[in-house]
Each structure stands twice: as C-alpha cells, then as structure tokens.
DNA sequence: ATAGGGTTAG
C-alpha cells in the first residue's frame, strides 16, 4: 500500500488543484477516493473543499453524505451545504440547514446570512426573510454590503418593494456598490415599477457615486422602459449601451429587442436581433414573440426554422410564441399542427398555456365549436382555465354567438376570484346582441357584489411625458381639451364623407369593451380612450412622426375602423399597442388586415 | 482561503 505522500500543510493546494478542474461528479468522486486510499487524515479544510466540489457539480446527495460524516463541522461546512441546496433549487432545505446549524450552536457569519437571504429570495418568502434580516441585525452583520444587497433582492422577489428600498436607503453611500444598485433596479423592474427604475437609474448618474452603469443595470432599465412603454428613454439607454461598449452582450441584445418590440418599433427589434452573434434560444424566442405581436406569422415560422437549422433547441416559451404568431396571423391550421406535434417533433409536451393559446386562436377565427371541444378536453385548471374561458367568451361576443357565450359565461362565473373581466365581456356580449336589459343586469349584479374592474385607458408619450386618457374624459389634454374635441368633430365629419357609419362621440348603448370609469352607469359610454389619445397626439406630435398609442385592453372594432379612416384623412401613421398585439395603421388600412 | 449579492424571452 502506498504511503501517504502529502503532509497536512501541503495537501490543501494539491487538493484545490485537483478539485478546481472537477466539474462533474465522476472526477470529484475520483479525487475523494484517491485521498481515502492515500490514508490521509482529513482536516476540516480538506473536507470543506470536497463538500464544495460536490455542491458545485450539483450532487447534493453526495454532499449530504459527506457532510453527515464530518465531525467538527464549522461555519464554512454549514454555509457550503446551504449554498449547495439553494443553487440546486432546493431553498427550503437550505433553510432547514440554517435551523439545524443554529441548534448546533455554530454562529452564522455574513456569508451564512447572505446565503440564507438568497434562499428566502428563491422561496419569495418575506416572512422567513424578515427572520434572516433580524438574525443579521443581532449578529451585527446588517451593515455588510453583500448581506444588504441579498436582502434588497429577497424583499423584491417577495414583492415587498418598500422594504427593499428601506434596506437600500439604509446602506451608507460608500457601502452601495454596482451590485447593490443593480439589485435595486432589478427589484423595481421585476415588480412592474418601470418608472421607479428609470428614476433610480437617473439618480445613479447624478449621485456622484462614480459608478458606471454595467450590463446588469442596463438590462434592468431597458426592461423597465419596455414595461412602461417609454420609447424615448429606451433609445437614450440604447445610446448609453453603445457608448459603454455593451452592444455585443447577448442579454442586452435581448432586452433591446424586447424593449423596441414593446414600444411599437418592430423594425428596430429586427435590426438589434440581426446584430446578435450566434443567438441562443432566448434571443430567438424574443424575436419570435415580437413578430407574433405584429401579426408576422410567416416571419416567426422562418425564425423557428432558422434556429432549428442552427441546432438551437426551441423550448416551451418559444413554441408558445410561434403559436401566438399563428393565432394573430390567421394561420389556424398551422398553429393546431404545432399543438399536436410539439411533443414528437420538439420533445415538449403542451402545457395549459399552449392549450389556452390554441383555444383563443380557434375562437378568434370563429371556429367556436372546435374551440369549445378543445377547451373541454384540455386539462387546464385554476387561473389558466379562467383565462381560457374568458377568451372563449370574448370570441363568442365578437362572432355574435350568444348561445355559446352563455355557456362560457357560466364557466367563468364558476371561478369566484377575479371575475370582473369575464362579467364585463358577458355584459358586452348581451349588448352586442341588442339585449341592453341583460347587459345592464350584469352590471348591476357586479355593483351589488362589490366587484370592481380597472377602467380602460390609453396613453401616449410626448417628449418623455405620458398622457393617460380614460373613456369619455378628455381632461388629460389640459388646456388643449377643447381643441381635441373640435378636431375629433371635424374628423368625424370628414369620415362620414368617406362612408363612415358609426359615431365617435355622443353617449350610446354600449357594445363597448370598456366602461366609463364610474362602473355604475357602465353601459353608457362616450368616446373611447384610444380615440382621445389619438386626437391629442394629432395636435402635439409633429407631422411626419408616427403616433404611438398604448391601450390596456383589446382594441374594439369601432376604434379600429376609426383609426383606419383617420390615417387616410390626415395621411399619417399610427401604431397602437393593445392588450396582446400591435396595429400599424397607414393609408387607410391596418397591418393586421382586420384579423386580430 | 473552503462558503455569499444583481440581468434577458411568456
């Protein structure tokens, strides 16, 4: 038998060297075996090295076995095990390790507590996170930059944005580094507080802290710009990306593709995408989703073909994007083929969102019997099912199938939570069918049950400022409100000369998709919010510039017709982003060819 | 010196 050839003091560097190159279980286990065979008496340091190596290669069962056999476990052993569980997606077990560690009497340090905070972040559990926060205070670790940054992230992931900000504000200015700023920006961006993220980013640049935006901060801010549809700021950030030399970073490329597509600039998304070298599945998915939103179904299919040819595997999100593209382009049978062949062709089993998309697609195309059949046969539950039956209900209204609408409405009402949207659609279905009494009854029952619904609104960005319009209320236009109404009056007159049959303004029984905000008299609406936003845009956006309107609901047929007429009359281009796609109006027609 | 914090597609 070979004599041990290392002394305790020389072993550790050799061990590190062996373990550093070991990213797979086999080589870690081989090193482990060699040590045992050499008869080396393990020290706590060498055991911890091995433990970390097992964790790095994701083999938590081996890590646990080793850990259980370490007698004199120190804070590093415990922390390493916690970190391993967190990294392999088992944060609950990391917390159990923390509890066992405290029970065993070993004191946590800053590394332990930052690891614990990140386990709580993964669990999105603010209650547990608060306990870790308190423990950090007690241990005197609550001023540590990394602990604080982990807490900022933890509160954010748990949805407690104010707590994140309180921790961030409590950090002394020199303690805030680029990671802390990046974490706070990400918190705002991930919690749909885009404007707060934009404000904080501006603060970074004026704070005199001397930190330069890095790709983490830039991608968070771009996603913030996308979520609140702030094109002009997004373009400025794009400029900063190029100046700072981050233009070739894939993550930034994806954020830019997404930002431009959500801000109504599909062409820019294309240009950014074309500059990404060797795009992975995520950039491909983001451009496919962008194409889907603009109704470019053939384009989306071409991108899918291209990625497959290049050996990039699509995933469930990619295929959902492709199906959305089919749905919004009227490629119904192609979309259905995807649903039925995705398992065999791409190895991805359809999940509830794919079924929901297919049902929506059939409904959009007026193939309602098939849609109902698929809806019943799909194993969809919970919130997904609510979305599914809601979209069917919507389709029934559009295709004036009150018989089926009642059926779908019944399904929707079986869900006790969040039924407002469905009930509004039901009411609108009655109104479309000329049954104003039933429509009013739905509203009054909603009023009695205390159900509220977000009012429909549209907004437009002019020189970095957002103007929000609600149906029937032109007040956002401020001093120019009267001018907007006069302009719309004049346009209505010109539209009539070209054959327009509807009415823009005066109150009427609603076949509307939005109520007027007071909920009670909801079946009476005035002019829709997107028309007001457009009227304002025509006054303030210079001629020759595209007017971009954003709406929080689906665009209705009337407004769609109106926008087509007006684009012809004033010879301008409009882009409208509604709840699920974009419409590009130009010379009297729309990019969707009236299919959406 | 063996353990720690932030980002992208739905």
PDB file of C-alpha atoms in Angstrom, chain A residues 287-582:
ATOM      1  CA  UNK A 287     -37.829  37.993 -31.769  1.00  0.00           C
ATOM      2  CA  UNK A 288     -40.484  35.307 -32.410  1.00  0.00           C
ATOM      3  CA  UNK A 289     -42.688  36.816 -29.693  1.00  0.00           C
ATOM      4  CA  UNK A 290     -42.099  40.263 -31.230  1.00  0.00           C
ATOM      5  CA  UNK A 291     -43.102  39.006 -34.689  1.00  0.00           C
ATOM      6  CA  UNK A 292     -46.183  37.394 -33.130  1.00  0.00           C
ATOM      7  CA  UNK A 293     -47.306  40.686 -31.618  1.00  0.00           C
ATOM      8  CA  UNK A 294     -47.188  42.357 -35.024  1.00  0.00           C
ATOM      9  CA  UNK A 295     -49.014  39.549 -36.807  1.00  0.00           C
ATOM     10  CA  UNK A 296     -45.921  38.482 -38.775  1.00  0.00           C
ATOM     11  CA  UNK A 297     -46.704  34.784 -38.570  1.00  0.00           C
ATOM     12  CA  UNK A 298     -44.602  33.727 -41.575  1.00  0.00           C
ATOM     13  CA  UNK A 299     -41.619  35.590 -40.122  1.00  0.00           C
ATOM     14  CA  UNK A 300     -41.991  33.813 -36.799  1.00  0.00           C
ATOM     15  CA  UNK A 301     -42.083  30.446 -38.583  1.00  0.00           C
ATOM     16  CA  UNK A 302     -38.973  31.399 -40.559  1.00  0.00           C
ATOM     17  CA  UNK A 303     -37.121  32.247 -37.339  1.00  0.00           C
ATOM     18  CA  UNK A 304     -38.127  28.909 -35.867  1.00  0.00           C
ATOM     19  CA  UNK A 305     -36.817  27.114 -38.950  1.00  0.00           C
ATOM     20  CA  UNK A 306     -33.577  29.084 -38.807  1.00  0.00           C
ATOM     21  CA  UNK A 307     -32.915  28.295 -35.175  1.00  0.00           C
ATOM     22  CA  UNK A 308     -33.604  24.595 -35.662  1.00  0.00           C
ATOM     23  CA  UNK A 309     -31.226  24.567 -38.657  1.00  0.00           C
ATOM     24  CA  UNK A 310     -28.546  26.129 -36.483  1.00  0.00           C
ATOM     25  CA  UNK A 311     -29.001  23.464 -33.840  1.00  0.00           C
ATOM     26  CA  UNK A 312     -30.670  25.738 -31.279  1.00  0.00           C
ATOM     27  CA  UNK A 313     -33.393  23.813 -29.415  1.00  0.00           C
ATOM     28  CA  UNK A 314     -36.729  25.643 -29.036  1.00  0.00           C
ATOM     29  CA  UNK A 315     -38.359  25.375 -25.616  1.00  0.00           C
ATOM     30  CA  UNK A 316     -41.941  25.702 -24.366  1.00  0.00           C
ATOM     31  CA  UNK A 317     -41.810  29.508 -24.421  1.00  0.00           C
ATOM     32  CA  UNK A 318     -40.516  29.535 -27.988  1.00  0.00           C
ATOM     33  CA  UNK A 319     -43.319  27.271 -29.173  1.00  0.00           C
ATOM     34  CA  UNK A 320     -45.908  29.345 -27.344  1.00  0.00           C
ATOM     35  CA  UNK A 321     -44.557  32.381 -29.201  1.00  0.00           C
ATOM     36  CA  UNK A 322     -44.858  30.547 -32.512  1.00  0.00           C
ATOM     37  CA  UNK A 323     -48.448  29.565 -31.720  1.00  0.00           C
ATOM     38  CA  UNK A 324     -49.263  33.156 -30.782  1.00  0.00           C
ATOM     39  CA  UNK A 325     -47.822  34.236 -34.118  1.00  0.00           C
ATOM     40  CA  UNK A 326     -50.059  31.718 -35.920  1.00  0.00           C
ATOM     41  CA  UNK A 327     -53.012  32.892 -33.877  1.00  0.00           C
ATOM     42  CA  UNK A 328     -52.545  36.555 -34.695  1.00  0.00           C
ATOM     43  CA  UNK A 329     -51.904  35.891 -38.354  1.00  0.00           C
ATOM     44  CA  UNK A 330     -54.854  33.595 -39.012  1.00  0.00           C
ATOM     45  CA  UNK A 331     -52.595  30.565 -39.591  1.00  0.00           C
ATOM     46  CA  UNK A 332     -55.020  28.468 -37.594  1.00  0.00           C
ATOM     47  CA  UNK A 333     -54.289  25.039 -39.015  1.00  0.00           C
ATOM     48  CA  UNK A 334     -50.543  25.542 -38.780  1.00  0.00           C
ATOM     49  CA  UNK A 335     -51.000  26.537 -35.154  1.00  0.00           C
ATOM     50  CA  UNK A 336     -53.069  23.443 -34.443  1.00  0.00           C
ATOM     51  CA  UNK A 337     -50.419  21.257 -36.063  1.00  0.00           C
ATOM     52  CA  UNK A 338     -47.896  22.727 -33.648  1.00  0.00           C
ATOM     53  CA  UNK A 339     -50.089  21.888 -30.695  1.00  0.00           C
ATOM     54  CA  UNK A 340     -50.421  18.282 -31.810  1.00  0.00           C
ATOM     55  CA  UNK A 341     -46.859  17.679 -32.972  1.00  0.00           C
ATOM     56  CA  UNK A 342     -44.757  19.589 -30.460  1.00  0.00           C
ATOM     57  CA  UNK A 343     -44.229  16.532 -28.292  1.00  0.00           C
ATOM     58  CA  UNK A 344     -43.000  14.291 -31.082  1.00  0.00           C
ATOM     59  CA  UNK A 345     -41.184  16.976 -33.074  1.00  0.00           C
ATOM     60  CA  UNK A 346     -39.524  19.023 -30.343  1.00  0.00           C
ATOM     61  CA  UNK A 347     -39.883  16.838 -27.268  1.00  0.00           C
ATOM     62  CA  UNK A 348     -42.013  19.408 -25.466  1.00  0.00           C
ATOM     63  CA  UNK A 349     -45.395  18.359 -24.098  1.00  0.00           C
ATOM     64  CA  UNK A 350     -48.093  21.027 -24.480  1.00  0.00           C
ATOM     65  CA  UNK A 351     -48.917  22.751 -21.198  1.00  0.00           C
ATOM     66  CA  UNK A 352     -52.033  24.771 -20.221  1.00  0.00           C
ATOM     67  CA  UNK A 353     -50.743  27.941 -21.871  1.00  0.00           C
ATOM     68  CA  UNK A 354     -50.405  26.155 -25.233  1.00  0.00           C
ATOM     69  CA  UNK A 355     -53.986  24.876 -24.980  1.00  0.00           C
ATOM     70  CA  UNK A 356     -55.228  28.294 -23.934  1.00  0.00           C
ATOM     71  CA  UNK A 357     -53.472  29.832 -26.919  1.00  0.00           C
ATOM     72  CA  UNK A 358     -54.983  27.252 -29.295  1.00  0.00           C
ATOM     73  CA  UNK A 359     -58.478  27.801 -27.913  1.00  0.00           C
ATOM     74  CA  UNK A 360     -58.044  31.553 -28.274  1.00  0.00           C
ATOM     75  CA  UNK A 361     -56.818  31.035 -31.836  1.00  0.00           C
ATOM     76  CA  UNK A 362     -59.844  28.927 -32.821  1.00  0.00           C
ATOM     77  CA  UNK A 363     -62.173  31.430 -31.173  1.00  0.00           C
ATOM     78  CA  UNK A 364     -60.546  34.345 -32.979  1.00  0.00           C
ATOM     79  CA  UNK A 365     -61.095  32.541 -36.274  1.00  0.00           C
ATOM     80  CA  UNK A 366     -64.755  31.932 -35.455  1.00  0.00           C
ATOM     81  CA  UNK A 367     -64.306  28.149 -35.204  1.00  0.00           C
ATOM     82  CA  UNK A 368     -66.174  28.162 -31.928  1.00  0.00           C
ATOM     83  CA  UNK A 369     -67.391  24.554 -31.809  1.00  0.00           C
ATOM     84  CA  UNK A 370     -63.818  23.317 -32.216  1.00  0.00           C
ATOM     85  CA  UNK A 371     -62.675  25.831 -29.620  1.00  0.00           C
ATOM     86  CA  UNK A 372     -65.225  24.534 -27.133  1.00  0.00           C
ATOM     87  CA  UNK A 373     -64.253  20.940 -27.868  1.00  0.00           C
ATOM     88  CA  UNK A 374     -60.584  21.661 -27.240  1.00  0.00           C
ATOM     89  CA  UNK A 375     -61.357  23.700 -24.134  1.00  0.00           C
ATOM     90  CA  UNK A 376     -63.276  20.816 -22.616  1.00  0.00           C
ATOM     91  CA  UNK A 377     -60.679  18.214 -23.489  1.00  0.00           C
ATOM     92  CA  UNK A 378     -57.662  20.246 -22.284  1.00  0.00           C
ATOM     93  CA  UNK A 379     -56.533  19.591 -18.741  1.00  0.00           C
ATOM     94  CA  UNK A 380     -56.468  23.211 -17.692  1.00  0.00           C
ATOM     95  CA  UNK A 381     -57.238  24.408 -14.202  1.00  0.00           C
ATOM     96  CA  UNK A 382     -57.125  27.464 -11.994  1.00  0.00           C
ATOM     97  CA  UNK A 383     -56.157  30.815 -13.357  1.00  0.00           C
ATOM     98  CA  UNK A 384     -55.253  29.365 -16.739  1.00  0.00           C
ATOM     99  CA  UNK A 385     -58.764  27.988 -17.069  1.00  0.00           C
ATOM    100  CA  UNK A 386     -60.218  31.367 -16.204  1.00  0.00           C
ATOM    101  CA  UNK A 387     -58.148  32.940 -18.978  1.00  0.00           C
ATOM    102  CA  UNK A 388     -59.202  30.188 -21.355  1.00  0.00           C
ATOM    103  CA  UNK A 389     -62.960  30.537 -20.776  1.00  0.00           C
ATOM    104  CA  UNK A 390     -62.662  34.316 -20.750  1.00  0.00           C
ATOM    105  CA  UNK A 391     -61.084  34.330 -24.175  1.00  0.00           C
ATOM    106  CA  UNK A 392     -63.805  31.994 -25.457  1.00  0.00           C
ATOM    107  CA  UNK A 393     -66.432  34.297 -24.041  1.00  0.00           C
ATOM    108  CA  UNK A 394     -64.804  37.174 -25.835  1.00  0.00           C
ATOM    109  CA  UNK A 395     -64.769  35.236 -29.102  1.00  0.00           C
ATOM    110  CA  UNK A 396     -68.457  34.393 -28.714  1.00  0.00           C
ATOM    111  CA  UNK A 397     -69.235  38.067 -28.415  1.00  0.00           C
ATOM    112  CA  UNK A 398     -67.218  39.028 -31.477  1.00  0.00           C
ATOM    113  CA  UNK A 399     -68.824  36.289 -33.574  1.00  0.00           C
ATOM    114  CA  UNK A 400     -72.255  37.035 -32.075  1.00  0.00           C
ATOM    115  CA  UNK A 401     -72.834  33.542 -30.681  1.00  0.00           C
ATOM    116  CA  UNK A 402     -74.922  34.325 -27.635  1.00  0.00           C
ATOM    117  CA  UNK A 403     -75.838  30.632 -27.185  1.00  0.00           C
ATOM    118  CA  UNK A 404     -72.220  29.692 -26.597  1.00  0.00           C
ATOM    119  CA  UNK A 405     -71.466  32.921 -24.733  1.00  0.00           C
ATOM    120  CA  UNK A 406     -73.924  31.920 -22.025  1.00  0.00           C
ATOM    121  CA  UNK A 407     -72.172  28.568 -21.698  1.00  0.00           C
ATOM    122  CA  UNK A 408     -68.723  30.103 -21.450  1.00  0.00           C
ATOM    123  CA  UNK A 409     -70.032  32.798 -19.123  1.00  0.00           C
ATOM    124  CA  UNK A 410     -71.275  30.070 -16.799  1.00  0.00           C
ATOM    125  CA  UNK A 411     -67.808  28.501 -16.718  1.00  0.00           C
ATOM    126  CA  UNK A 412     -66.247  31.875 -15.979  1.00  0.00           C
ATOM    127  CA  UNK A 413     -68.649  32.563 -13.155  1.00  0.00           C
ATOM    128  CA  UNK A 414     -67.689  29.249 -11.534  1.00  0.00           C
ATOM    129  CA  UNK A 415     -64.458  30.952 -10.582  1.00  0.00           C
ATOM    130  CA  UNK A 416     -65.090  33.022  -7.537  1.00  0.00           C
ATOM    131  CA  UNK A 417     -61.957  35.081  -7.879  1.00  0.00           C
ATOM    132  CA  UNK A 418     -61.285  37.865 -10.300  1.00  0.00           C
ATOM    133  CA  UNK A 419     -64.408  37.536 -12.380  1.00  0.00           C
ATOM    134  CA  UNK A 420     -64.679  41.212 -13.246  1.00  0.00           C
ATOM    135  CA  UNK A 421     -63.132  40.889 -16.697  1.00  0.00           C
ATOM    136  CA  UNK A 422     -65.377  37.991 -17.659  1.00  0.00           C
ATOM    137  CA  UNK A 423     -68.514  39.701 -16.446  1.00  0.00           C
ATOM    138  CA  UNK A 424     -67.738  42.799 -18.448  1.00  0.00           C
ATOM    139  CA  UNK A 425     -67.291  40.647 -21.529  1.00  0.00           C
ATOM    140  CA  UNK A 426     -70.589  38.890 -20.741  1.00  0.00           C
ATOM    141  CA  UNK A 427     -72.332  42.218 -20.411  1.00  0.00           C
ATOM    142  CA  UNK A 428     -70.845  43.334 -23.692  1.00  0.00           C
ATOM    143  CA  UNK A 429     -71.973  40.092 -25.330  1.00  0.00           C
ATOM    144  CA  UNK A 430     -75.565  40.881 -24.337  1.00  0.00           C
ATOM    145  CA  UNK A 431     -75.184  44.446 -25.542  1.00  0.00           C
ATOM    146  CA  UNK A 432     -73.851  43.266 -28.916  1.00  0.00           C
ATOM    147  CA  UNK A 433     -76.865  41.048 -29.299  1.00  0.00           C
ATOM    148  CA  UNK A 434     -79.137  44.020 -28.634  1.00  0.00           C
ATOM    149  CA  UNK A 435     -80.130  42.814 -25.162  1.00  0.00           C
ATOM    150  CA  UNK A 436     -79.455  46.024 -23.276  1.00  0.00           C
ATOM    151  CA  UNK A 437     -81.554  44.886 -20.298  1.00  0.00           C
ATOM    152  CA  UNK A 438     -79.426  41.806 -19.712  1.00  0.00           C
ATOM    153  CA  UNK A 439     -76.271  43.837 -20.157  1.00  0.00           C
ATOM    154  CA  UNK A 440     -77.434  46.283 -17.518  1.00  0.00           C
ATOM    155  CA  UNK A 441     -78.382  43.400 -15.232  1.00  0.00           C
ATOM    156  CA  UNK A 442     -74.833  42.049 -15.297  1.00  0.00           C
ATOM    157  CA  UNK A 443     -73.504  45.475 -14.349  1.00  0.00           C
ATOM    158  CA  UNK A 444     -75.956  45.881 -11.529  1.00  0.00           C
ATOM    159  CA  UNK A 445     -75.115  42.429 -10.168  1.00  0.00           C
ATOM    160  CA  UNK A 446     -71.437  43.370 -10.266  1.00  0.00           C
ATOM    161  CA  UNK A 447     -72.213  46.563  -8.385  1.00  0.00           C
ATOM    162  CA  UNK A 448     -74.119  44.626  -5.736  1.00  0.00           C
ATOM    163  CA  UNK A 449     -71.296  42.143  -5.332  1.00  0.00           C
ATOM    164  CA  UNK A 450     -68.820  44.974  -4.994  1.00  0.00           C
ATOM    165  CA  UNK A 451     -66.770  43.832  -7.974  1.00  0.00           C
ATOM    166  CA  UNK A 452     -64.518  46.465  -9.437  1.00  0.00           C
ATOM    167  CA  UNK A 453     -62.716  46.498 -12.704  1.00  0.00           C
ATOM    168  CA  UNK A 454     -59.744  48.501 -13.843  1.00  0.00           C
ATOM    169  CA  UNK A 455     -61.084  51.122 -16.198  1.00  0.00           C
ATOM    170  CA  UNK A 456     -59.958  51.013 -19.803  1.00  0.00           C
ATOM    171  CA  UNK A 457     -57.376  53.619 -20.643  1.00  0.00           C
ATOM    172  CA  UNK A 458     -54.943  54.623 -23.335  1.00  0.00           C
ATOM    173  CA  UNK A 459     -51.791  56.644 -23.142  1.00  0.00           C
ATOM    174  CA  UNK A 460     -49.352  58.415 -25.356  1.00  0.00           C
ATOM    175  CA  UNK A 461     -45.800  59.561 -24.703  1.00  0.00           C
ATOM    176  CA  UNK A 462     -44.862  63.057 -25.835  1.00  0.00           C
ATOM    177  CA  UNK A 463     -41.390  64.405 -25.092  1.00  0.00           C
ATOM    178  CA  UNK A 464     -40.786  61.955 -22.222  1.00  0.00           C
ATOM    179  CA  UNK A 465     -44.154  62.630 -20.593  1.00  0.00           C
ATOM    180  CA  UNK A 466     -47.032  60.122 -20.554  1.00  0.00           C
ATOM    181  CA  UNK A 467     -50.587  61.397 -21.033  1.00  0.00           C
ATOM    182  CA  UNK A 468     -53.288  58.974 -19.882  1.00  0.00           C
ATOM    183  CA  UNK A 469     -56.838  59.142 -21.262  1.00  0.00           C
ATOM    184  CA  UNK A 470     -59.966  57.428 -19.953  1.00  0.00           C
ATOM    185  CA  UNK A 471     -63.112  56.855 -21.981  1.00  0.00           C
ATOM    186  CA  UNK A 472     -65.196  59.983 -22.227  1.00  0.00           C
ATOM    187  CA  UNK A 473     -62.705  62.135 -20.315  1.00  0.00           C
ATOM    188  CA  UNK A 474     -60.571  64.470 -22.334  1.00  0.00           C
ATOM    189  CA  UNK A 475     -59.241  66.266 -19.241  1.00  0.00           C
ATOM    190  CA  UNK A 476     -55.751  64.826 -19.603  1.00  0.00           C
ATOM    191  CA  UNK A 477     -55.288  67.083 -22.607  1.00  0.00           C
ATOM    192  CA  UNK A 478     -55.430  70.002 -20.169  1.00  0.00           C
ATOM    193  CA  UNK A 479     -55.659  73.366 -21.883  1.00  0.00           C
ATOM    194  CA  UNK A 480     -55.992  71.646 -25.253  1.00  0.00           C
ATOM    195  CA  UNK A 481     -59.057  69.603 -24.331  1.00  0.00           C
ATOM    196  CA  UNK A 482     -61.426  71.769 -26.377  1.00  0.00           C
ATOM    197  CA  UNK A 483     -59.111  71.640 -29.367  1.00  0.00           C
ATOM    198  CA  UNK A 484     -59.087  67.828 -29.185  1.00  0.00           C
ATOM    199  CA  UNK A 485     -62.881  67.694 -29.181  1.00  0.00           C
ATOM    200  CA  UNK A 486     -63.106  70.145 -32.082  1.00  0.00           C
ATOM    201  CA  UNK A 487     -60.580  68.167 -34.071  1.00  0.00           C
ATOM    202  CA  UNK A 488     -62.459  64.910 -33.472  1.00  0.00           C
ATOM    203  CA  UNK A 489     -65.692  66.598 -34.526  1.00  0.00           C
ATOM    204  CA  UNK A 490     -64.108  67.743 -37.738  1.00  0.00           C
ATOM    205  CA  UNK A 491     -62.613  64.308 -38.378  1.00  0.00           C
ATOM    206  CA  UNK A 492     -65.973  62.633 -37.816  1.00  0.00           C
ATOM    207  CA  UNK A 493     -67.469  64.910 -40.460  1.00  0.00           C
ATOM    208  CA  UNK A 494     -64.722  64.008 -42.959  1.00  0.00           C
ATOM    209  CA  UNK A 495     -65.072  60.322 -42.119  1.00  0.00           C
ATOM    210  CA  UNK A 496     -68.780  60.460 -42.946  1.00  0.00           C
ATOM    211  CA  UNK A 497     -67.933  61.859 -46.365  1.00  0.00           C
ATOM    212  CA  UNK A 498     -65.809  58.741 -46.873  1.00  0.00           C
ATOM    213  CA  UNK A 499     -68.567  56.407 -45.798  1.00  0.00           C
ATOM    214  CA  UNK A 500     -68.085  56.050 -42.041  1.00  0.00           C
ATOM    215  CA  UNK A 501     -71.321  54.888 -40.430  1.00  0.00           C
ATOM    216  CA  UNK A 502     -70.642  54.938 -36.681  1.00  0.00           C
ATOM    217  CA  UNK A 503     -70.402  57.762 -34.211  1.00  0.00           C
ATOM    218  CA  UNK A 504     -67.333  58.910 -32.369  1.00  0.00           C
ATOM    219  CA  UNK A 505     -68.647  60.877 -29.505  1.00  0.00           C
ATOM    220  CA  UNK A 506     -72.095  61.029 -28.095  1.00  0.00           C
ATOM    221  CA  UNK A 507     -73.284  58.609 -25.481  1.00  0.00           C
ATOM    222  CA  UNK A 508     -74.923  55.458 -26.740  1.00  0.00           C
ATOM    223  CA  UNK A 509     -75.796  51.975 -25.588  1.00  0.00           C
ATOM    224  CA  UNK A 510     -72.517  50.208 -25.336  1.00  0.00           C
ATOM    225  CA  UNK A 511     -71.181  47.352 -27.299  1.00  0.00           C
ATOM    226  CA  UNK A 512     -68.082  48.593 -25.669  1.00  0.00           C
ATOM    227  CA  UNK A 513     -65.070  46.871 -24.288  1.00  0.00           C
ATOM    228  CA  UNK A 514     -64.502  49.481 -21.636  1.00  0.00           C
ATOM    229  CA  UNK A 515     -66.712  51.191 -19.119  1.00  0.00           C
ATOM    230  CA  UNK A 516     -66.602  54.869 -18.403  1.00  0.00           C
ATOM    231  CA  UNK A 517     -64.919  54.503 -15.074  1.00  0.00           C
ATOM    232  CA  UNK A 518     -67.826  55.026 -12.756  1.00  0.00           C
ATOM    233  CA  UNK A 519     -68.870  51.405 -13.000  1.00  0.00           C
ATOM    234  CA  UNK A 520     -72.497  52.084 -12.204  1.00  0.00           C
ATOM    235  CA  UNK A 521     -73.727  53.511 -15.470  1.00  0.00           C
ATOM    236  CA  UNK A 522     -71.284  51.339 -17.359  1.00  0.00           C
ATOM    237  CA  UNK A 523     -73.424  50.621 -20.375  1.00  0.00           C
ATOM    238  CA  UNK A 524     -73.292  54.229 -21.448  1.00  0.00           C
ATOM    239  CA  UNK A 525     -70.010  55.328 -22.848  1.00  0.00           C
ATOM    240  CA  UNK A 526     -68.691  58.308 -24.693  1.00  0.00           C
ATOM    241  CA  UNK A 527     -65.718  58.418 -26.926  1.00  0.00           C
ATOM    242  CA  UNK A 528     -63.185  55.652 -26.325  1.00  0.00           C
ATOM    243  CA  UNK A 529     -59.871  56.374 -24.679  1.00  0.00           C
ATOM    244  CA  UNK A 530     -57.696  55.487 -27.680  1.00  0.00           C
ATOM    245  CA  UNK A 531     -59.545  57.970 -29.874  1.00  0.00           C
ATOM    246  CA  UNK A 532     -58.919  60.722 -27.342  1.00  0.00           C
ATOM    247  CA  UNK A 533     -55.248  59.809 -27.129  1.00  0.00           C
ATOM    248  CA  UNK A 534     -55.059  59.864 -30.929  1.00  0.00           C
ATOM    249  CA  UNK A 535     -56.787  63.262 -31.097  1.00  0.00           C
ATOM    250  CA  UNK A 536     -54.293  64.653 -28.604  1.00  0.00           C
ATOM    251  CA  UNK A 537     -51.411  63.041 -30.485  1.00  0.00           C
ATOM    252  CA  UNK A 538     -52.540  64.620 -33.766  1.00  0.00           C
ATOM    253  CA  UNK A 539     -52.305  68.037 -32.101  1.00  0.00           C
ATOM    254  CA  UNK A 540     -48.961  67.657 -30.363  1.00  0.00           C
ATOM    255  CA  UNK A 541     -46.872  65.138 -32.324  1.00  0.00           C
ATOM    256  CA  UNK A 542     -45.133  66.823 -35.289  1.00  0.00           C
ATOM    257  CA  UNK A 543     -46.398  65.884 -38.736  1.00  0.00           C
ATOM    258  CA  UNK A 544     -44.359  63.082 -40.252  1.00  0.00           C
ATOM    259  CA  UNK A 545     -43.770  61.343 -36.931  1.00  0.00           C
ATOM    260  CA  UNK A 546     -45.569  58.099 -36.153  1.00  0.00           C
ATOM    261  CA  UNK A 547     -48.127  58.475 -33.365  1.00  0.00           C
ATOM    262  CA  UNK A 548     -47.866  55.645 -30.836  1.00  0.00           C
ATOM    263  CA  UNK A 549     -50.824  54.899 -28.585  1.00  0.00           C
ATOM    264  CA  UNK A 550     -50.840  52.266 -25.865  1.00  0.00           C
ATOM    265  CA  UNK A 551     -54.026  50.712 -24.555  1.00  0.00           C
ATOM    266  CA  UNK A 552     -54.566  48.442 -21.552  1.00  0.00           C
ATOM    267  CA  UNK A 553     -57.412  46.494 -23.187  1.00  0.00           C
ATOM    268  CA  UNK A 554     -58.087  44.981 -26.557  1.00  0.00           C
ATOM    269  CA  UNK A 555     -58.902  47.475 -29.285  1.00  0.00           C
ATOM    270  CA  UNK A 556     -62.554  47.388 -30.349  1.00  0.00           C
ATOM    271  CA  UNK A 557     -63.773  47.102 -33.940  1.00  0.00           C
ATOM    272  CA  UNK A 558     -65.224  50.612 -33.971  1.00  0.00           C
ATOM    273  CA  UNK A 559     -61.995  52.241 -32.915  1.00  0.00           C
ATOM    274  CA  UNK A 560     -60.081  50.078 -35.349  1.00  0.00           C
ATOM    275  CA  UNK A 561     -62.281  51.375 -38.197  1.00  0.00           C
ATOM    276  CA  UNK A 562     -61.916  54.922 -36.902  1.00  0.00           C
ATOM    277  CA  UNK A 563     -58.126  54.720 -36.865  1.00  0.00           C
ATOM    278  CA  UNK A 564     -58.094  53.395 -40.423  1.00  0.00           C
ATOM    279  CA  UNK A 565     -60.254  56.264 -41.662  1.00  0.00           C
ATOM    280  CA  UNK A 566     -58.227  58.893 -39.834  1.00  0.00           C
ATOM    281  CA  UNK A 567     -54.873  57.544 -41.053  1.00  0.00           C
ATOM    282  CA  UNK A 568     -56.195  58.038 -44.579  1.00  0.00           C
ATOM    283  CA  UNK A 569     -57.640  61.507 -43.970  1.00  0.00           C
ATOM    284  CA  UNK A 570     -54.633  63.009 -42.219  1.00  0.00           C
ATOM    285  CA  UNK A 571     -52.056  60.959 -44.162  1.00  0.00           C
ATOM    286  CA  UNK A 572     -50.184  59.846 -41.037  1.00  0.00           C
ATOM    287  CA  UNK A 573     -49.088  56.549 -39.488  1.00  0.00           C
ATOM    288  CA  UNK A 574     -50.304  55.288 -36.107  1.00  0.00           C
ATOM    289  CA  UNK A 575     -49.116  52.358 -34.061  1.00  0.00           C
ATOM    290  CA  UNK A 576     -51.498  51.089 -31.376  1.00  0.00           C
ATOM    291  CA  UNK A 577     -50.378  48.548 -28.821  1.00  0.00           C
ATOM    292  CA  UNK A 578     -53.378  46.876 -27.254  1.00  0.00           C
ATOM    293  CA  UNK A 579     -53.543  44.123 -24.679  1.00  0.00           C
ATOM    294  CA  UNK A 580     -51.986  41.469 -26.852  1.00  0.00           C
ATOM    295  CA  UNK A 581     -50.629  42.899 -30.073  1.00  0.00           C
ATOM    296  CA  UNK A 582     -49.752  45.891 -32.253  1.00  0.00           C
TER     297      UNK A 582
END
